[in-house]
Tab-separated table of C-alpha atoms and ligand atoms in Angstrom:
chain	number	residue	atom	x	y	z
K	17	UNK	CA	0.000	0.000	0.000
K	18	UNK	CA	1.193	3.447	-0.614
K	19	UNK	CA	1.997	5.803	2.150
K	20	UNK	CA	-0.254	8.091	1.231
K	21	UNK	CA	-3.223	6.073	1.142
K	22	UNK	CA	-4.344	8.147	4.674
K	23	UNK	CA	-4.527	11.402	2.648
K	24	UNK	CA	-5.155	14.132	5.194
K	25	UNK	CA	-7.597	16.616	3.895
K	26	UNK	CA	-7.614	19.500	3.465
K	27	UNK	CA	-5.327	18.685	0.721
K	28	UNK	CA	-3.765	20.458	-2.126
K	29	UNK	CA	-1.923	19.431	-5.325
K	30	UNK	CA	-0.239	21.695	-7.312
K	31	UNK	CA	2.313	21.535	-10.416
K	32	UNK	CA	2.532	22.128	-14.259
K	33	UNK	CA	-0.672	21.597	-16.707
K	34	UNK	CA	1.985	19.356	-18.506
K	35	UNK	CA	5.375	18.523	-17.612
K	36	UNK	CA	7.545	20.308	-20.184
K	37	UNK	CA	10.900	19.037	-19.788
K	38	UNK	CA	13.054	17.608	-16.609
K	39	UNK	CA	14.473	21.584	-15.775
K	40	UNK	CA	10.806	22.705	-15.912
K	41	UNK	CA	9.440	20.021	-13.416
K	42	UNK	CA	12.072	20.270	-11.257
K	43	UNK	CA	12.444	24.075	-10.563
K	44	UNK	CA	8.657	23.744	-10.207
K	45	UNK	CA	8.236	20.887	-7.803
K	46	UNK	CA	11.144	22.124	-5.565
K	47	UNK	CA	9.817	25.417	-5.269
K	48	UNK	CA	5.848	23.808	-4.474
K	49	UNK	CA	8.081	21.641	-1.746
K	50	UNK	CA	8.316	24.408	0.376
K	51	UNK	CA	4.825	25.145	0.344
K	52	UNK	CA	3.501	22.948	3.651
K	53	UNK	CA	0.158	22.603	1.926
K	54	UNK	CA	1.554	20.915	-0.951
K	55	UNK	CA	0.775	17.187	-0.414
K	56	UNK	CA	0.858	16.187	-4.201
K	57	UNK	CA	2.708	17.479	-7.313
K	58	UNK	CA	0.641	17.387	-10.267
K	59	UNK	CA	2.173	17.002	-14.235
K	60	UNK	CA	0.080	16.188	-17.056
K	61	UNK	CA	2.115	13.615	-19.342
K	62	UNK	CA	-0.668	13.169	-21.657
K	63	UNK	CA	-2.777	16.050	-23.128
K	64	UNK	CA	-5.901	15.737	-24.334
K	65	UNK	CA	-6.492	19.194	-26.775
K	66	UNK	CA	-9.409	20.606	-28.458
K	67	UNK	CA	-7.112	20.674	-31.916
K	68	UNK	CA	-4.778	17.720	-32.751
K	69	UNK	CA	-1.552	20.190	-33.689
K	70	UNK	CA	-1.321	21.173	-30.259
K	71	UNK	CA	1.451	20.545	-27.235
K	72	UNK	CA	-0.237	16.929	-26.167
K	73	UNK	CA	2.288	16.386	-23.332
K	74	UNK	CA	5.847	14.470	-23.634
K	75	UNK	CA	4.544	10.685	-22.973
K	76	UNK	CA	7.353	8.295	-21.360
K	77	UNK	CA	9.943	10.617	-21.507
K	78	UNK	CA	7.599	12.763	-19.486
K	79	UNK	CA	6.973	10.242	-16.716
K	80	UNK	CA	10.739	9.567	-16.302
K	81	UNK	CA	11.045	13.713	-15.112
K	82	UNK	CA	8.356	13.594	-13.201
K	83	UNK	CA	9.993	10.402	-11.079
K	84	UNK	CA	13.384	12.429	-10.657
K	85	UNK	CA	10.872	15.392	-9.296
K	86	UNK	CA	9.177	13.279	-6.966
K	87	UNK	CA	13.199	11.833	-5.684
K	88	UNK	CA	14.315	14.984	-5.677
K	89	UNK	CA	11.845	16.750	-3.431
K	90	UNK	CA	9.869	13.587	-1.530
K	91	UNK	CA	7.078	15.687	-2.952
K	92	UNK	CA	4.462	12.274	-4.186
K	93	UNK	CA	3.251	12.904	-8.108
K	94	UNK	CA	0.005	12.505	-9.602
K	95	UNK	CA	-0.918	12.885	-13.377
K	96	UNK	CA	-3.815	11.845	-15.835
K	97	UNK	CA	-4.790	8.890	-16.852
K	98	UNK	CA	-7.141	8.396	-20.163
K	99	UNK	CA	-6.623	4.787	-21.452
K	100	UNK	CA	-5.262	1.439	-20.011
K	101	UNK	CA	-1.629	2.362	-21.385
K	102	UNK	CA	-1.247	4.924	-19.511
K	103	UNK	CA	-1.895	3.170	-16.428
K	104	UNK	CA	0.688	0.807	-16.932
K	105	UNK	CA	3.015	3.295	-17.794
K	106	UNK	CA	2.017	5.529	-15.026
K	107	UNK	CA	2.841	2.617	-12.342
K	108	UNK	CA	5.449	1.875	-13.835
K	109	UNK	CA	7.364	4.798	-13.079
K	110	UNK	CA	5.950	5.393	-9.596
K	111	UNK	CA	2.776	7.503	-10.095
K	112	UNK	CA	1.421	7.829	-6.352
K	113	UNK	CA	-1.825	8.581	-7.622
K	114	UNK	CA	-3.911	9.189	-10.658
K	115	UNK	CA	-6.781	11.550	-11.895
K	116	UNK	CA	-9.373	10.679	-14.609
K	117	UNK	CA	-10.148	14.181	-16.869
K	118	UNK	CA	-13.019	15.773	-17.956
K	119	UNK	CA	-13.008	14.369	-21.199
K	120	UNK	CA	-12.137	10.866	-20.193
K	121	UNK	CA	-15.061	10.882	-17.496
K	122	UNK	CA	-18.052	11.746	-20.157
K	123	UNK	CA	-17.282	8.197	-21.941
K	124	UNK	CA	-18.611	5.186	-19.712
K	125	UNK	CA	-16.847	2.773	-22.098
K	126	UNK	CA	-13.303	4.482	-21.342
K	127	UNK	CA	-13.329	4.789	-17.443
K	128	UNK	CA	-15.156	1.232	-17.637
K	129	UNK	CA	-11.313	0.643	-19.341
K	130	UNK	CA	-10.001	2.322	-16.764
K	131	UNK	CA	-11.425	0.684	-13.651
K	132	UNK	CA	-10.248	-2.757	-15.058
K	133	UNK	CA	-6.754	-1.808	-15.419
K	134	UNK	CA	-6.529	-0.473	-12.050
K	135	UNK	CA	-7.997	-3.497	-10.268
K	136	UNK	CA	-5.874	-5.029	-7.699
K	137	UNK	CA	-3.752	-1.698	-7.273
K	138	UNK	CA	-6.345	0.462	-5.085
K	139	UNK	CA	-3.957	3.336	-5.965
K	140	UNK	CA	-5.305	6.506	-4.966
K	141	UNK	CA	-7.854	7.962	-8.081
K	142	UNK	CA	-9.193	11.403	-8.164
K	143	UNK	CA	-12.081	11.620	-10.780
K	144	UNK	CA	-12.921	14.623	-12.440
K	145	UNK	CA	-16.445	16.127	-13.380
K	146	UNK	CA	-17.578	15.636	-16.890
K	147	UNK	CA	-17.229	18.164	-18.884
K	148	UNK	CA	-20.837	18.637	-18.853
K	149	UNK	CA	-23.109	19.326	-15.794
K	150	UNK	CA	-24.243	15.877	-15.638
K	151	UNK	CA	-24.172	14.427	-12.135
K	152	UNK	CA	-25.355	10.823	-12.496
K	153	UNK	CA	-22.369	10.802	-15.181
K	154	UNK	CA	-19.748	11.914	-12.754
K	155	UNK	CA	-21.414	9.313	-9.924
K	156	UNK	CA	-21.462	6.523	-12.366
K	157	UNK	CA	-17.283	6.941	-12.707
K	158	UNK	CA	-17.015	6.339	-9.404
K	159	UNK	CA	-19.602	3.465	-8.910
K	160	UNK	CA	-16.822	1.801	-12.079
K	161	UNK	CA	-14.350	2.241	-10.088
K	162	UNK	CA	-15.555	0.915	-6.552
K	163	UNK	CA	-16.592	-1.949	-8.233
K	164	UNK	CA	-13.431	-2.516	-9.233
K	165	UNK	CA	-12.192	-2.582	-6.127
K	166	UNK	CA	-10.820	1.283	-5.729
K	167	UNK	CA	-10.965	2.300	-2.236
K	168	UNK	CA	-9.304	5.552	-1.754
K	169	UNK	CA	-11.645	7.811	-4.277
K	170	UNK	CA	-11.684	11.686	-4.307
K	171	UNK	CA	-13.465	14.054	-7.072
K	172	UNK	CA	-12.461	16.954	-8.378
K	173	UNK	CA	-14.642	19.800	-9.285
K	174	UNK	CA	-13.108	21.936	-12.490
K	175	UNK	CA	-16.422	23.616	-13.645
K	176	UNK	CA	-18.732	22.848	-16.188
K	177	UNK	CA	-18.900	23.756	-20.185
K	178	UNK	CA	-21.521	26.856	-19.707
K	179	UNK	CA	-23.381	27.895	-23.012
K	180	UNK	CA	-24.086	31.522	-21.484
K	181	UNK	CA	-21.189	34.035	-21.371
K	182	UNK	CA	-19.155	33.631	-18.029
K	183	UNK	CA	-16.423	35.271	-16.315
K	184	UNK	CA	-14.964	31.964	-15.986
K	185	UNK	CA	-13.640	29.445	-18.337
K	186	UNK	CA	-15.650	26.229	-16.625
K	187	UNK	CA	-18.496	27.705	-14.357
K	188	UNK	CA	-18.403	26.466	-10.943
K	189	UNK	CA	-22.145	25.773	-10.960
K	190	UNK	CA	-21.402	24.914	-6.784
K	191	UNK	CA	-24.815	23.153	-6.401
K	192	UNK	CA	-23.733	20.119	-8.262
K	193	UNK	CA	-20.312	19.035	-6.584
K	194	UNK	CA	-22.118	19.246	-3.364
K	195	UNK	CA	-24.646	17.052	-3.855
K	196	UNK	CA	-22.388	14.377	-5.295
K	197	UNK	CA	-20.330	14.677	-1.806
K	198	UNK	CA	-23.759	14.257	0.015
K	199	UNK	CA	-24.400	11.327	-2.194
K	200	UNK	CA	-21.267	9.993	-2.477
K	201	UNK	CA	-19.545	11.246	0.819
K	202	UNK	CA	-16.188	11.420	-0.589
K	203	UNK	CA	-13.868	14.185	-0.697
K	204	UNK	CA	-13.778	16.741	-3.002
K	205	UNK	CA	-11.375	19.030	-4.216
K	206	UNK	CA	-11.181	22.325	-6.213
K	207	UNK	CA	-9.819	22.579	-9.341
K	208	UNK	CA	-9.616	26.730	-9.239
K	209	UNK	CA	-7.128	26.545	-12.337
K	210	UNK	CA	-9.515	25.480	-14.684
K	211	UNK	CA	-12.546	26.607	-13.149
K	212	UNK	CA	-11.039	29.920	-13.737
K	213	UNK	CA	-9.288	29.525	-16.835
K	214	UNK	CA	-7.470	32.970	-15.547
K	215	UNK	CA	-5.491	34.431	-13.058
K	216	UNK	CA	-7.556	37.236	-11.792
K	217	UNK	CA	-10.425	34.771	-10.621
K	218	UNK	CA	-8.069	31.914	-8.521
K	219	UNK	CA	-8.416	33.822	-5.222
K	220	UNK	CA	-11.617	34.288	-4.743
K	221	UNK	CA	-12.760	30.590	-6.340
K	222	UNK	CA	-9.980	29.280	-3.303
K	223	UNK	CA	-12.210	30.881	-0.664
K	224	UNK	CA	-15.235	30.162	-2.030
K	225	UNK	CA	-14.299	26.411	-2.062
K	226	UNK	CA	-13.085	26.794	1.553
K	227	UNK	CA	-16.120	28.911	2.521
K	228	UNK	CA	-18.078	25.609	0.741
K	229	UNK	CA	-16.363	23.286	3.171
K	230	UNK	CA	-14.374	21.377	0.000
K	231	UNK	CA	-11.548	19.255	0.752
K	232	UNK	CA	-8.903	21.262	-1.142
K	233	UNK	CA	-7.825	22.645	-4.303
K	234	UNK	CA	-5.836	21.646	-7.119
K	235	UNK	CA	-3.867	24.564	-8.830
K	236	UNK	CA	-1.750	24.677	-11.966
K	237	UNK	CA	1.585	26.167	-11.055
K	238	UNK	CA	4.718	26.787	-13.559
K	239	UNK	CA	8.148	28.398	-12.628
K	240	UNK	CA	6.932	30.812	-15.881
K	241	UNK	CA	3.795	30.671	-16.050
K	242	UNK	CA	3.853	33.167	-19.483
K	243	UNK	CA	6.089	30.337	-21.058
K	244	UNK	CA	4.270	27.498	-20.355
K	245	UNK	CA	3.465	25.187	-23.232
K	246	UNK	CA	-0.020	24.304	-22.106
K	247	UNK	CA	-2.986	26.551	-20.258
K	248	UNK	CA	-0.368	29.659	-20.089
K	249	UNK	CA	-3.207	32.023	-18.953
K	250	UNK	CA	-3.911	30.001	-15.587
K	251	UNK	CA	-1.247	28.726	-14.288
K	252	UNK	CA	0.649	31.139	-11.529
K	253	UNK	CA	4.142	30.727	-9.764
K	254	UNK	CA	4.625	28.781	-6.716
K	255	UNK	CA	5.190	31.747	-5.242
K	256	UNK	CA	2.096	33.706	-6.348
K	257	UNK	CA	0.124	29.848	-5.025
K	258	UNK	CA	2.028	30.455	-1.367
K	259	UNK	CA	0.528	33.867	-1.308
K	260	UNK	CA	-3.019	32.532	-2.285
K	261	UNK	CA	-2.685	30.176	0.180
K	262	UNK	CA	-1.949	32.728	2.472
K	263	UNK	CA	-4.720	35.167	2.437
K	264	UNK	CA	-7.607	32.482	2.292
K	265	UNK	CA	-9.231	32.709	5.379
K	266	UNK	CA	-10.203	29.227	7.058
K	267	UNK	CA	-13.556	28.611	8.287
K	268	UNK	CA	-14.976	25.729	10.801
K	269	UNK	CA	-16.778	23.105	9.457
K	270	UNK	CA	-18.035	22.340	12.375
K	271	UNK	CA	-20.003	24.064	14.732
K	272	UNK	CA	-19.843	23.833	18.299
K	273	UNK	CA	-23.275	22.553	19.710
K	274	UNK	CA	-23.800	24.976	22.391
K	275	UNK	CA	-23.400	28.222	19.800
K	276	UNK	CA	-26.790	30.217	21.441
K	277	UNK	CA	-26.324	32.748	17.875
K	278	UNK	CA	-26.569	29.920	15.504
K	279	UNK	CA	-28.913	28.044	17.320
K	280	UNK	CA	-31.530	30.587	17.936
K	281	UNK	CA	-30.996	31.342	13.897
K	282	UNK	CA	-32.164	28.087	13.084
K	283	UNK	CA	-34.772	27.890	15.356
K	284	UNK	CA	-35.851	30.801	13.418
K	285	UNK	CA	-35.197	29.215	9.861
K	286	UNK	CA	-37.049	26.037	11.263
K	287	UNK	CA	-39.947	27.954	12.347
K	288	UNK	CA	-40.247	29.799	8.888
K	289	UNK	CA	-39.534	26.706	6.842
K	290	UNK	CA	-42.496	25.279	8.666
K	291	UNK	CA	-44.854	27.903	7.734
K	292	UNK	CA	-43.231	27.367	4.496
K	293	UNK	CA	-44.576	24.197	3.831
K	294	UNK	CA	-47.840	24.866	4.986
K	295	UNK	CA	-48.411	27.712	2.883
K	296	UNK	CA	-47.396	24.996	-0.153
K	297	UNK	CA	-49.669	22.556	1.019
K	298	UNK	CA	-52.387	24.986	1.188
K	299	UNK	CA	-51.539	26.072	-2.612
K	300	UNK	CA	-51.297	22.434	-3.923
K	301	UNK	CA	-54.621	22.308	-2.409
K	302	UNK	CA	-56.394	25.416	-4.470
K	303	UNK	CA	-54.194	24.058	-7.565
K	304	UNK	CA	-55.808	20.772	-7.469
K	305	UNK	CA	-59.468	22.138	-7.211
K	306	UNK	CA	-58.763	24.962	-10.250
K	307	UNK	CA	-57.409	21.469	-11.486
K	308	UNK	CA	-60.873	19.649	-11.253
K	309	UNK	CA	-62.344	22.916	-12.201
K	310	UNK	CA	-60.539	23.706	-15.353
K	311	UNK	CA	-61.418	19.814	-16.328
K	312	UNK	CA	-65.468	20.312	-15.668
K	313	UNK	CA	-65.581	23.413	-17.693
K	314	UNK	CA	-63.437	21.494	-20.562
K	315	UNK	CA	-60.275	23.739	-20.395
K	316	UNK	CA	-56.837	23.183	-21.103
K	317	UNK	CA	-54.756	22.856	-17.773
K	318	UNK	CA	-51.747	24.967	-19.271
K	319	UNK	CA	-53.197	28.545	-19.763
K	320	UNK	CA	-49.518	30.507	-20.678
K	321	UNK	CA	-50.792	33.937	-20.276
K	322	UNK	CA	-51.558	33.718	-16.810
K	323	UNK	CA	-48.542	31.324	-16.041
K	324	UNK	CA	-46.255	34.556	-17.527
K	325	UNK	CA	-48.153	36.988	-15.939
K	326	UNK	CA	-47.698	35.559	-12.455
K	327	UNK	CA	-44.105	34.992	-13.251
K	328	UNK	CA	-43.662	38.594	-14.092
K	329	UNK	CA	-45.304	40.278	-10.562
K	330	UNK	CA	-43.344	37.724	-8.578
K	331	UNK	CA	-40.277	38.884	-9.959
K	332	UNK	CA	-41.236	42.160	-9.430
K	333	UNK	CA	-42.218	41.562	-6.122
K	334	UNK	CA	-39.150	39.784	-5.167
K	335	UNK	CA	-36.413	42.195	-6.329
K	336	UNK	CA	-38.909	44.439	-4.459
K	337	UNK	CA	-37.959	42.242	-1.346
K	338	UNK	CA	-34.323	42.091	-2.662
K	339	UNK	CA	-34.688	38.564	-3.536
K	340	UNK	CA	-32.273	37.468	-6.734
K	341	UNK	CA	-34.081	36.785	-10.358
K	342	UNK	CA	-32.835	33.104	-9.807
K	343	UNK	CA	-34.417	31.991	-6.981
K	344	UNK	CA	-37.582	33.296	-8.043
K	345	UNK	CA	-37.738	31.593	-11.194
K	346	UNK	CA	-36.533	28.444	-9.504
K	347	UNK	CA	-38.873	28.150	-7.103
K	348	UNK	CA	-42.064	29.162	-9.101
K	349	UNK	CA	-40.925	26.903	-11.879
K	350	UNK	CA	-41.140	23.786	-9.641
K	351	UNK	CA	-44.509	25.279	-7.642
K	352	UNK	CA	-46.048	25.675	-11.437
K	353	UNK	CA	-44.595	22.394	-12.572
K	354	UNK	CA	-45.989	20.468	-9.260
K	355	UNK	CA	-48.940	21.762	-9.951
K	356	UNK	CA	-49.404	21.023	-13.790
K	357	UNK	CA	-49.119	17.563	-12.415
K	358	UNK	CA	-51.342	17.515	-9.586
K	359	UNK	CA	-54.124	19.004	-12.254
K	360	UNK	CA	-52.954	16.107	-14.969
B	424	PEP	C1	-5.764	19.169	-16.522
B	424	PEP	O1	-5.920	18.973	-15.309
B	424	PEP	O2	-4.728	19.581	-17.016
B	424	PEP	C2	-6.918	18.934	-17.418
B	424	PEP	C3	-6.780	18.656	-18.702
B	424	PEP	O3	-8.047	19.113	-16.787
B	424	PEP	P1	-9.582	18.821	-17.171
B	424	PEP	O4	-9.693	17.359	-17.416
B	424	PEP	O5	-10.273	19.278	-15.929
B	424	PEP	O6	-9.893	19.690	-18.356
B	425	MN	MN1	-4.506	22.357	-17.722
C-alpha cells in the first residue's frame, strides 16, 4: 500500500498543466516543496487538446522527469490517466496517484477501461467532473471504479462547459459538486485553475471552495507561467500559489453545539420553513381544485398567459424584497410544474 493512502484533507496538489521538460518540473516541484500545503505534485504527461496540432504532453519521456521530481523533493506525483496504457506506464514509473479528466469521465466505455486496469492496485484515483453538468455521469465513474475494487476515491470539481457568457472558463455551478459529496460522501477538491481559466479569478474561487467546506484545491503552477506550453493564462508561480494560500481565510466546518447565535438562527429558519410548507400545502390544495375545475368546464390545464403573468409580478415583487431573479424563477418553476401535475 502506498503511504499516502491516509490522505489528510484539506489537501492540495499543485504543479505544471503538462510537464515540459526535466528543468521545468524540477524548478517547479522544488519550489511547491516548500509550500507545507503541498501534499501532491501534479504534471500532465498526456494532453488531451481541443485541436490535434497542439502541445499533447511528452509521454514516457515525461513520466521519467516527473519520477526524478518526486526523488528529488519527496514531494508524491500525480498525473492523468485516459486509457489502459497509460496506467501501466504511469505505475510503472511510480505515479502515487492518478486523476481521470473531464473528457475521459463523459465516456462510460473508457473509465469502464479504466477501472479494469486499475484493479488489484487500489492506488489513490481522483475523478474529475464531466465536462458537462451531468451528475449521475460523474457518480457513475465512481460506482466503475468501486466496483473494481478502488478504495481511496476523491473528485475533483473543475467547472462545467456553460453555453451563457461567463467570467470563468468552466463555471463552478457549486450546487452540483455538493450534492455528489452528500451522495457519495467522498472528498472533493477544487480545481480553481480550470474553473477559472485565468489568473484574476483563482483567489476568490480558493475561498469560495473553503467557505463551501471542499476538501482542497488543485492549482496549476509553472516556474513561468507566461512560457508554459499548455494553459499559459492560468497557471501562476509557486510563489504567487504560497501567497493565495496565504490570504484564504479558514472557516470551521463544524459548529460547536452549544453556539446560542446559531442556534436561535435556526430555530428561526425552522420555524419559517415550517410555515413554508404549509403555505405549499395549502396552494397544492387550491391548484388541485382549479385542477378539477378547469377539467369540468373542458379547459386546457396549461393557460400561458396567466402562467407569464404571475411569473412577471413575482419577480417584481421579489427584487422588491431584494430577492435574486434566480431563486424566483426556480422556485415558481417547480410550484407551477408540481402543480401542472397535480391538475394532470
Ligand atoms: C488538466 O488537469 O490539465 C486537465 C486537462 O483538466 P480537465 O480534465 O479538468 O480539463
Ligand atoms: Mn490544464
Amino acid at each position: 500500500m502506498l503511504y499516502f493512502c491516509r490522505m489528510k484533507y484539506p489537501l492540495v496538489i499543485a504543479g505544471p498543466c503538462s510537464v515540459e521538460s526535466e528543468a521545468q518540473i524540477l524548478t517547479t516541484a522544488q519550489a511547491l516543496a516548500q509550500i507545507p500545503e503541498v501534499k501532491l505534485l501534479r504534471g500532465g504527461i498526456w494532453k488531451p487538446r481541443t485541436r490535434p496540432e497542439a502541445f499533447e504532453g511528452r509521454g514516457e519521456e515525461g513520466l521519467q522527469w516527473l519520477l526524478k521530481a518526486k526523488q528529488a523533493t519527496g514531494l508524491p506525483t500525480a498525473t492523468e490517466v485516459a486509457t489502459p496504457e497509460h496506467v501501466e506506464l504511469a505505475l510503472k514509473y511510480e505515479v502515487d496517484a492518478l486523476w481521470i479528466g473531464a473528457r475521459t469521465v463523459v465516456n462510460p466505455f473508457s473509465v469502464q477501461q479504466l477501472a479494469d486496469a486499475l484493479k488489484g492496485t487500489d492506488i489513490p484515483v481522483f475523478v474529475k467532473n464531466p465536462v458537462s453538468p451531468d451528475l449521475n455521469l460523474w457518480v457513475g465513474a465512481f460506482e466503475r471504479l468501486q466496483k473494481a475494487g478502488l478504495s481511496q476515491l476523491a473528485a475533483i470539481h473543475r467547472g462545467f462547459s456553460y453555453y451563457k457568457e461567463s467570467p470563468y472558463r468552466n463555471y463552478p455551478m457549486w450546487e452540483i459538486p455538493i450534492e455528489l459529496k452528500r451522495i457519495l460522501d467522498l472528498p472533493v477538491l477544487t480545481d480553481i485553475s480550470h474553473i477559472c481559466g485565468n489568473r484574476e479569478l483563482l483567489g476568490d474561487t480558493a475561498q469560495k471552495s473553503v467557505d463551501l467546506a471542499f476538501d482542497g484545491l488543485m492549482v496549476e503552477c509553472h516556474h513561468n507561467p507566461d512560457q508554459a506550453l499548455t494553459d499559459a493564462n492560468q497557471q501562476i508561480t509557486p510563489e504567487a500559489l504560497a501567497k493565495l494560500l496565504n490570504a484564504l481565510t479558514p472557516r470551521a466546518k463544524q459548529v460547536a453545539n452549544d453556539d446560542p447565535v446559531l442556534a436561535a438562527l435556526r430555530s428561526e429558519i425552522d420555524d419559517i420553513d415550517d410555515e413554508l410548507l404549509q403555505l405549499l400545502a395549502r396552494r397544492m390544495n387550491v391548484s388541485s381544485q382549479i385542477g378539477e375545475y378547469k377539467k369540468e368546464k373542458g379547459l386546457t390545464v396549461v393557460q400561458m398567459d396567466r402562467w407569464k403573468q404571475i411569473l412577471t409580478a413575482h419577480l417584481e415583487t421579489g427584487a422588491n424584497l431584494g430577492l435574486s431573479k434566480e431563486l424566483i424563477e426556480k422556485v415558481f418553476e417547480a410550484i407551477h410544474k408540481a402543480s401542472i401535475k397535480s391538475q394532470l
